[in-house]
Short mmCIF file of C-alpha atoms in Angstrom, two decimals:
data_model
loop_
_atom_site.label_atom_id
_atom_site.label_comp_id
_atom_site.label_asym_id
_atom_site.label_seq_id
_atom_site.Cartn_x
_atom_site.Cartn_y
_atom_site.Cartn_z
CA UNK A 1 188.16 101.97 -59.50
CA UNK A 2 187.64 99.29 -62.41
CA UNK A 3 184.05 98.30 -62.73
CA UNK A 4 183.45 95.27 -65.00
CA UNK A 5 180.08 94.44 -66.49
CA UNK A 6 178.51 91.70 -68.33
CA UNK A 7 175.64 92.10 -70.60
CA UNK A 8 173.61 89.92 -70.96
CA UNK A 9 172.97 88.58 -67.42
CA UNK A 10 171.14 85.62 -68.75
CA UNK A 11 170.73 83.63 -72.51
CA UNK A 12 168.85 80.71 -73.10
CA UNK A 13 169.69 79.59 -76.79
CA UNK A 14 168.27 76.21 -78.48
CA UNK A 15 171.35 73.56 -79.07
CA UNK A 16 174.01 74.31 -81.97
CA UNK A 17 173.50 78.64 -81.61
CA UNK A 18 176.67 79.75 -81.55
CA UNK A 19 176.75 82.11 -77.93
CA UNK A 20 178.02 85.93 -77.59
CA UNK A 21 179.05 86.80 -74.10
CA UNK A 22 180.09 90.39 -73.21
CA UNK A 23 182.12 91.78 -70.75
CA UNK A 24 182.71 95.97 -70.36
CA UNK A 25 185.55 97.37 -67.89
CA UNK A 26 186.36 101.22 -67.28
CA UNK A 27 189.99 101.26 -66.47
CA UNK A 28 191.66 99.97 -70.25
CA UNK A 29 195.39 99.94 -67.80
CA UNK A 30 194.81 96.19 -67.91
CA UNK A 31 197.45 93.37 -67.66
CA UNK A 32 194.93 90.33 -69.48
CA UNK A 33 191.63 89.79 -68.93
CA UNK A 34 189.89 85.57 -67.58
CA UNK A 35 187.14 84.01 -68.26
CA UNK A 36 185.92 81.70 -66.18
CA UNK A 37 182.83 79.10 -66.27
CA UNK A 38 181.29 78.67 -62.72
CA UNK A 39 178.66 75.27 -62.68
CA UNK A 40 176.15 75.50 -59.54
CA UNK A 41 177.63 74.75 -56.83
CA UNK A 42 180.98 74.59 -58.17
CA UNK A 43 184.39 76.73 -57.86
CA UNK A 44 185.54 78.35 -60.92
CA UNK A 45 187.29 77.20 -63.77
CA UNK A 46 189.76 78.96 -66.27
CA UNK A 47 188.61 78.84 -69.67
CA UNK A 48 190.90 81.60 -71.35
CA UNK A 49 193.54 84.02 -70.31
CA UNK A 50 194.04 86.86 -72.75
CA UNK A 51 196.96 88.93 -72.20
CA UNK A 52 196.51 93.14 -73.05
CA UNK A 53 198.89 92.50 -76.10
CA UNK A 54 197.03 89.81 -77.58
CA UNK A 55 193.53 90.68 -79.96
CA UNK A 56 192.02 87.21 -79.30
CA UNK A 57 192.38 83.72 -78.05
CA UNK A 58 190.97 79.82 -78.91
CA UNK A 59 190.05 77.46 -77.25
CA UNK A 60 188.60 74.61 -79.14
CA UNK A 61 184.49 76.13 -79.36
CA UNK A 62 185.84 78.99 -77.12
CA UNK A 63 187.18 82.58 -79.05
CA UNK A 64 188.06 85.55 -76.92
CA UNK A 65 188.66 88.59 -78.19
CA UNK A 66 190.46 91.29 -76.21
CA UNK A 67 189.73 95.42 -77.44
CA UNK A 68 191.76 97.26 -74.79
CA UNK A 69 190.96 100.40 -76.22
CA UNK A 70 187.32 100.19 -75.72
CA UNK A 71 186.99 97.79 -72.52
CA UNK A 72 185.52 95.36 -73.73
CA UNK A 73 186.28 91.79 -73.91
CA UNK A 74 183.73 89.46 -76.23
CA UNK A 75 183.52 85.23 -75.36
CA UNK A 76 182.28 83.27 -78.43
CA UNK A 77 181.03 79.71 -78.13
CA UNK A 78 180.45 77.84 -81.36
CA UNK A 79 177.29 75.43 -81.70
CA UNK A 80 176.53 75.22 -78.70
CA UNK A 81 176.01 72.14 -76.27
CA UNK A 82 173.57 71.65 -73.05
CA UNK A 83 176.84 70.72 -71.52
CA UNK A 84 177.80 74.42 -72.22
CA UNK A 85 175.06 75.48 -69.60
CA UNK A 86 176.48 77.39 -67.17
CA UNK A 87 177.64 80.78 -65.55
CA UNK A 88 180.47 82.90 -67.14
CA UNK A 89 182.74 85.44 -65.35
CA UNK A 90 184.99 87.46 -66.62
CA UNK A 91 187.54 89.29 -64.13
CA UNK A 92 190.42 91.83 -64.63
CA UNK A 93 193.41 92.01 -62.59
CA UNK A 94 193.71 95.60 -61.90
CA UNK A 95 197.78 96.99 -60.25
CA UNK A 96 196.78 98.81 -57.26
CA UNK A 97 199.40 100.40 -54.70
CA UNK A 98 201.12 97.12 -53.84
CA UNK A 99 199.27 94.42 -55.20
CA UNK A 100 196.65 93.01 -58.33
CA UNK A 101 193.21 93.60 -57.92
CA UNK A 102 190.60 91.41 -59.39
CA UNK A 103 187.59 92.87 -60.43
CA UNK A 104 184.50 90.53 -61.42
CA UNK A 105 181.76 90.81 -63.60
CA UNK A 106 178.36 89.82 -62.24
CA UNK A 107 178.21 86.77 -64.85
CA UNK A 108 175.99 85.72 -68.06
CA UNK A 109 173.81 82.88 -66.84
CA UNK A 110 173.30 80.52 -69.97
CA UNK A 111 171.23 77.68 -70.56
CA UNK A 112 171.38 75.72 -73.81
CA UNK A 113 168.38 73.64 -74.43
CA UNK A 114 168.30 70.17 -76.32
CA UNK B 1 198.08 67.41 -61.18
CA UNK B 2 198.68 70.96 -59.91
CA UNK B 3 195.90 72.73 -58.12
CA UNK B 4 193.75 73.86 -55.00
CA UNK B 5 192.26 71.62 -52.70
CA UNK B 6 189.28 73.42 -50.72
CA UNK B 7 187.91 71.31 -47.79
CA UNK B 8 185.47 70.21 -46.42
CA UNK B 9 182.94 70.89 -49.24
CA UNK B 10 179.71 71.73 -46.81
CA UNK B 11 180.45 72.90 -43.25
CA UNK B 12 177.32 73.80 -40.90
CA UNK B 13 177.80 76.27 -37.86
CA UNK B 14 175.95 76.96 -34.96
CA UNK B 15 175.64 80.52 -33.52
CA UNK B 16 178.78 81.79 -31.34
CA UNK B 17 181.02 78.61 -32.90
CA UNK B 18 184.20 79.59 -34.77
CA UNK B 19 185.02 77.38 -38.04
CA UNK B 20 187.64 76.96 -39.94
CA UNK B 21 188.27 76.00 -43.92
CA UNK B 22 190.83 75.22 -45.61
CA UNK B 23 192.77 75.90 -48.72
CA UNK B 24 196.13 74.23 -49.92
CA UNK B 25 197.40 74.24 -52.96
CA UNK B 26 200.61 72.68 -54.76
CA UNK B 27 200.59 75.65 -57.62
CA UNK B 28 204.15 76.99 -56.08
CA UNK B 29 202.01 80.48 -56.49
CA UNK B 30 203.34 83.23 -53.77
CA UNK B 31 199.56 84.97 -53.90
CA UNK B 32 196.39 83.35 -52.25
CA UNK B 33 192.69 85.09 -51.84
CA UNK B 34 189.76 84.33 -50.14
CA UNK B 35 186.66 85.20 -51.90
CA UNK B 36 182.89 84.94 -50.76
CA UNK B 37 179.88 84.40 -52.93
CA UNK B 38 176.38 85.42 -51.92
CA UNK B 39 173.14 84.84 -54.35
CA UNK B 40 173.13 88.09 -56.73
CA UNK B 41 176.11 89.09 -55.36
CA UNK B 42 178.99 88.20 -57.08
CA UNK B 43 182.45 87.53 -55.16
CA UNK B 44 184.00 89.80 -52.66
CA UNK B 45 187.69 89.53 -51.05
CA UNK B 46 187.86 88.65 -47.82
CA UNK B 47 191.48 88.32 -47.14
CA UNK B 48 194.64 88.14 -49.48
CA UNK B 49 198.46 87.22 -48.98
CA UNK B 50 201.31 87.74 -51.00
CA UNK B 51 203.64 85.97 -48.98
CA UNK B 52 203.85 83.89 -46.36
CA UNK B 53 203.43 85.42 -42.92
CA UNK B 54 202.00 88.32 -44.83
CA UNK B 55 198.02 88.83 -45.32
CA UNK B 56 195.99 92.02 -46.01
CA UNK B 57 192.30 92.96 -45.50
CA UNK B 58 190.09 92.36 -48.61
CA UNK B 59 186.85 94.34 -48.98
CA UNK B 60 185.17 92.30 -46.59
CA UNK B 61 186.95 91.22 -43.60
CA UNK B 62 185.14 91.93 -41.04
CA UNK B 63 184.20 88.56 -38.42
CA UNK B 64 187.25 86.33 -40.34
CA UNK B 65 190.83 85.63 -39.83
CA UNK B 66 193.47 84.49 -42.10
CA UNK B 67 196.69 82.79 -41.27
CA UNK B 68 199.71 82.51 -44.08
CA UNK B 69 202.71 79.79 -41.99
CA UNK B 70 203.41 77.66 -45.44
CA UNK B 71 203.24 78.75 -48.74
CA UNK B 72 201.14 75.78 -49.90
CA UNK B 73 198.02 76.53 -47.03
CA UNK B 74 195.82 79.71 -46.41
CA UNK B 75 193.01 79.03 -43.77
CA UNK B 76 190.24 81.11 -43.29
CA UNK B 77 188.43 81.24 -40.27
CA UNK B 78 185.17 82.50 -39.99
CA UNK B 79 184.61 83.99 -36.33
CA UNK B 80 181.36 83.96 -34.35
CA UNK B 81 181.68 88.01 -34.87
CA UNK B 82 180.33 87.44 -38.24
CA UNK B 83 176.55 88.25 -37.93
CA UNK B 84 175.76 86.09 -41.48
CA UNK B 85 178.38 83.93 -42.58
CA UNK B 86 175.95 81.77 -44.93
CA UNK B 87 177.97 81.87 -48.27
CA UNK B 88 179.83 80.01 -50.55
CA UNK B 89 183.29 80.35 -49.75
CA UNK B 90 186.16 80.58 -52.41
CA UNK B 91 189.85 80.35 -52.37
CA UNK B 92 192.54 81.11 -55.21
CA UNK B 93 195.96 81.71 -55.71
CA UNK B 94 198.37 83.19 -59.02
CA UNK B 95 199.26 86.20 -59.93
CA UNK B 96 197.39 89.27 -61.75
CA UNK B 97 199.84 88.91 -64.57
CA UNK B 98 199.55 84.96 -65.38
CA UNK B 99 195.85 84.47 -63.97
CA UNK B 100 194.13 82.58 -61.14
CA UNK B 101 193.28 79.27 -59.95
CA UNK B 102 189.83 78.65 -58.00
CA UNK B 103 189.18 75.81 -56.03
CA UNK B 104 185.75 73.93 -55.53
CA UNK B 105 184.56 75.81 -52.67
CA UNK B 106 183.38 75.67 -49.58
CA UNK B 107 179.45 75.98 -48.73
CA UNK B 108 178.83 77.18 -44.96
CA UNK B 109 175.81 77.45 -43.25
CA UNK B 110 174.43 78.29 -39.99
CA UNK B 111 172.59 76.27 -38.14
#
């Protein structure tokens, strides 16, 4: 069963840090790996899809980098904004019998202050 | 613009009442989920389909029904068999291979 983790669950950086978010999973039989940014109150939205053949990806401030070997997954965020305040998910589509199954981490709650 | 339209945004319940939400989405995407999000909890599948007139129990399924008649609409109803239903309710749709799209939710709460 894949179990996904994110470590830190929360970070509270002043304005222009750059942010490190981490995300673990057990089963490296991956297809890609999301990350998604979740507001309060809000549905999810798709910040970058990394596919298992690919090391990293950009996104203007965003950087994911993709180590299949190891499970683990890192999200970078350059100089950072309060705007940038937020939840992040990662999830991992796992191939079950007949069908994907997404596994989510818990999140890292960030809040950038001004 | 392609994506998934989640209505209404806040629904209130009273006890014994079934309810209904919806999810419809213009992606063309075969696959569509129903997740639920409690405090501290992260998000659990209620109910999947791959195709319409096909649906499969998710980890949580218990007190809800799905129906799958178009490709484009998933609705989930939550049944008065469901002891706590209080959650934020999330749909999606894609495919494990090219990712997922979330809509904006659902809040429900009983009343």
């Amino acid at each position: 069963k894949q179990e996904v983790t994110q470590i830190p669950a929360a970070l509270s950086v002043p304005e222009g840090e750059n942010l490190v978010l981490n995300c673990s999973f057990t089963d490296s039989a991956i297809y890609n790996l999301q990350w998604f940014r979740q507001d309060p109150g809000k549905g999810l939205t798709s910040l970058l899809l990394i596919q298992s053949s690919q090391r990293e990806q950009t996104s203007g401030r965003l950087n994911a980098s993709l180590d299949k070997s190891s499970g683990r997954s890192t999200l970078y965020i350059a100089a950072s904004q309060p705007g940038d305040s937020a939840t992040y998910l990662c999830a991992v589509p796992t191939w079950t019998s007949n069908d994907y199954k997404l596994s989510f981490g818990a999140g890292t709650t960030v809040t950038v202050r001004a | 613009d392609g994506g998934i339209t989640q209505s209404p945004k806040y629904l209130f319940r009273k006890e014994g009442q079934n309810v209904t939400l919806s999810c419809e989405q213009n992606l063309n995407h075969d696959a569509m989920y129903w997740y639920r999000q409690d405090p501290g909890q992260g998000l659990r599948l209620i109910y999947y389909s791959q195709i319409v007139n096909d649906f499969q129990k998710g980890d949580i399924a218990e007190g809800y029904s799905v129906s799958r008649e178009k490709k484009e609409s998933f609705p989930l109803t939550v049944t008065s068999a469901q002891k706590n239903p209080t959650a934020f309710y999330l749909c999606a749709s894609g495919t494990g291979g090219y990712g997922y799209t979330f809509g904006s939710g659902t809040r429900l709460t009983v009343v």
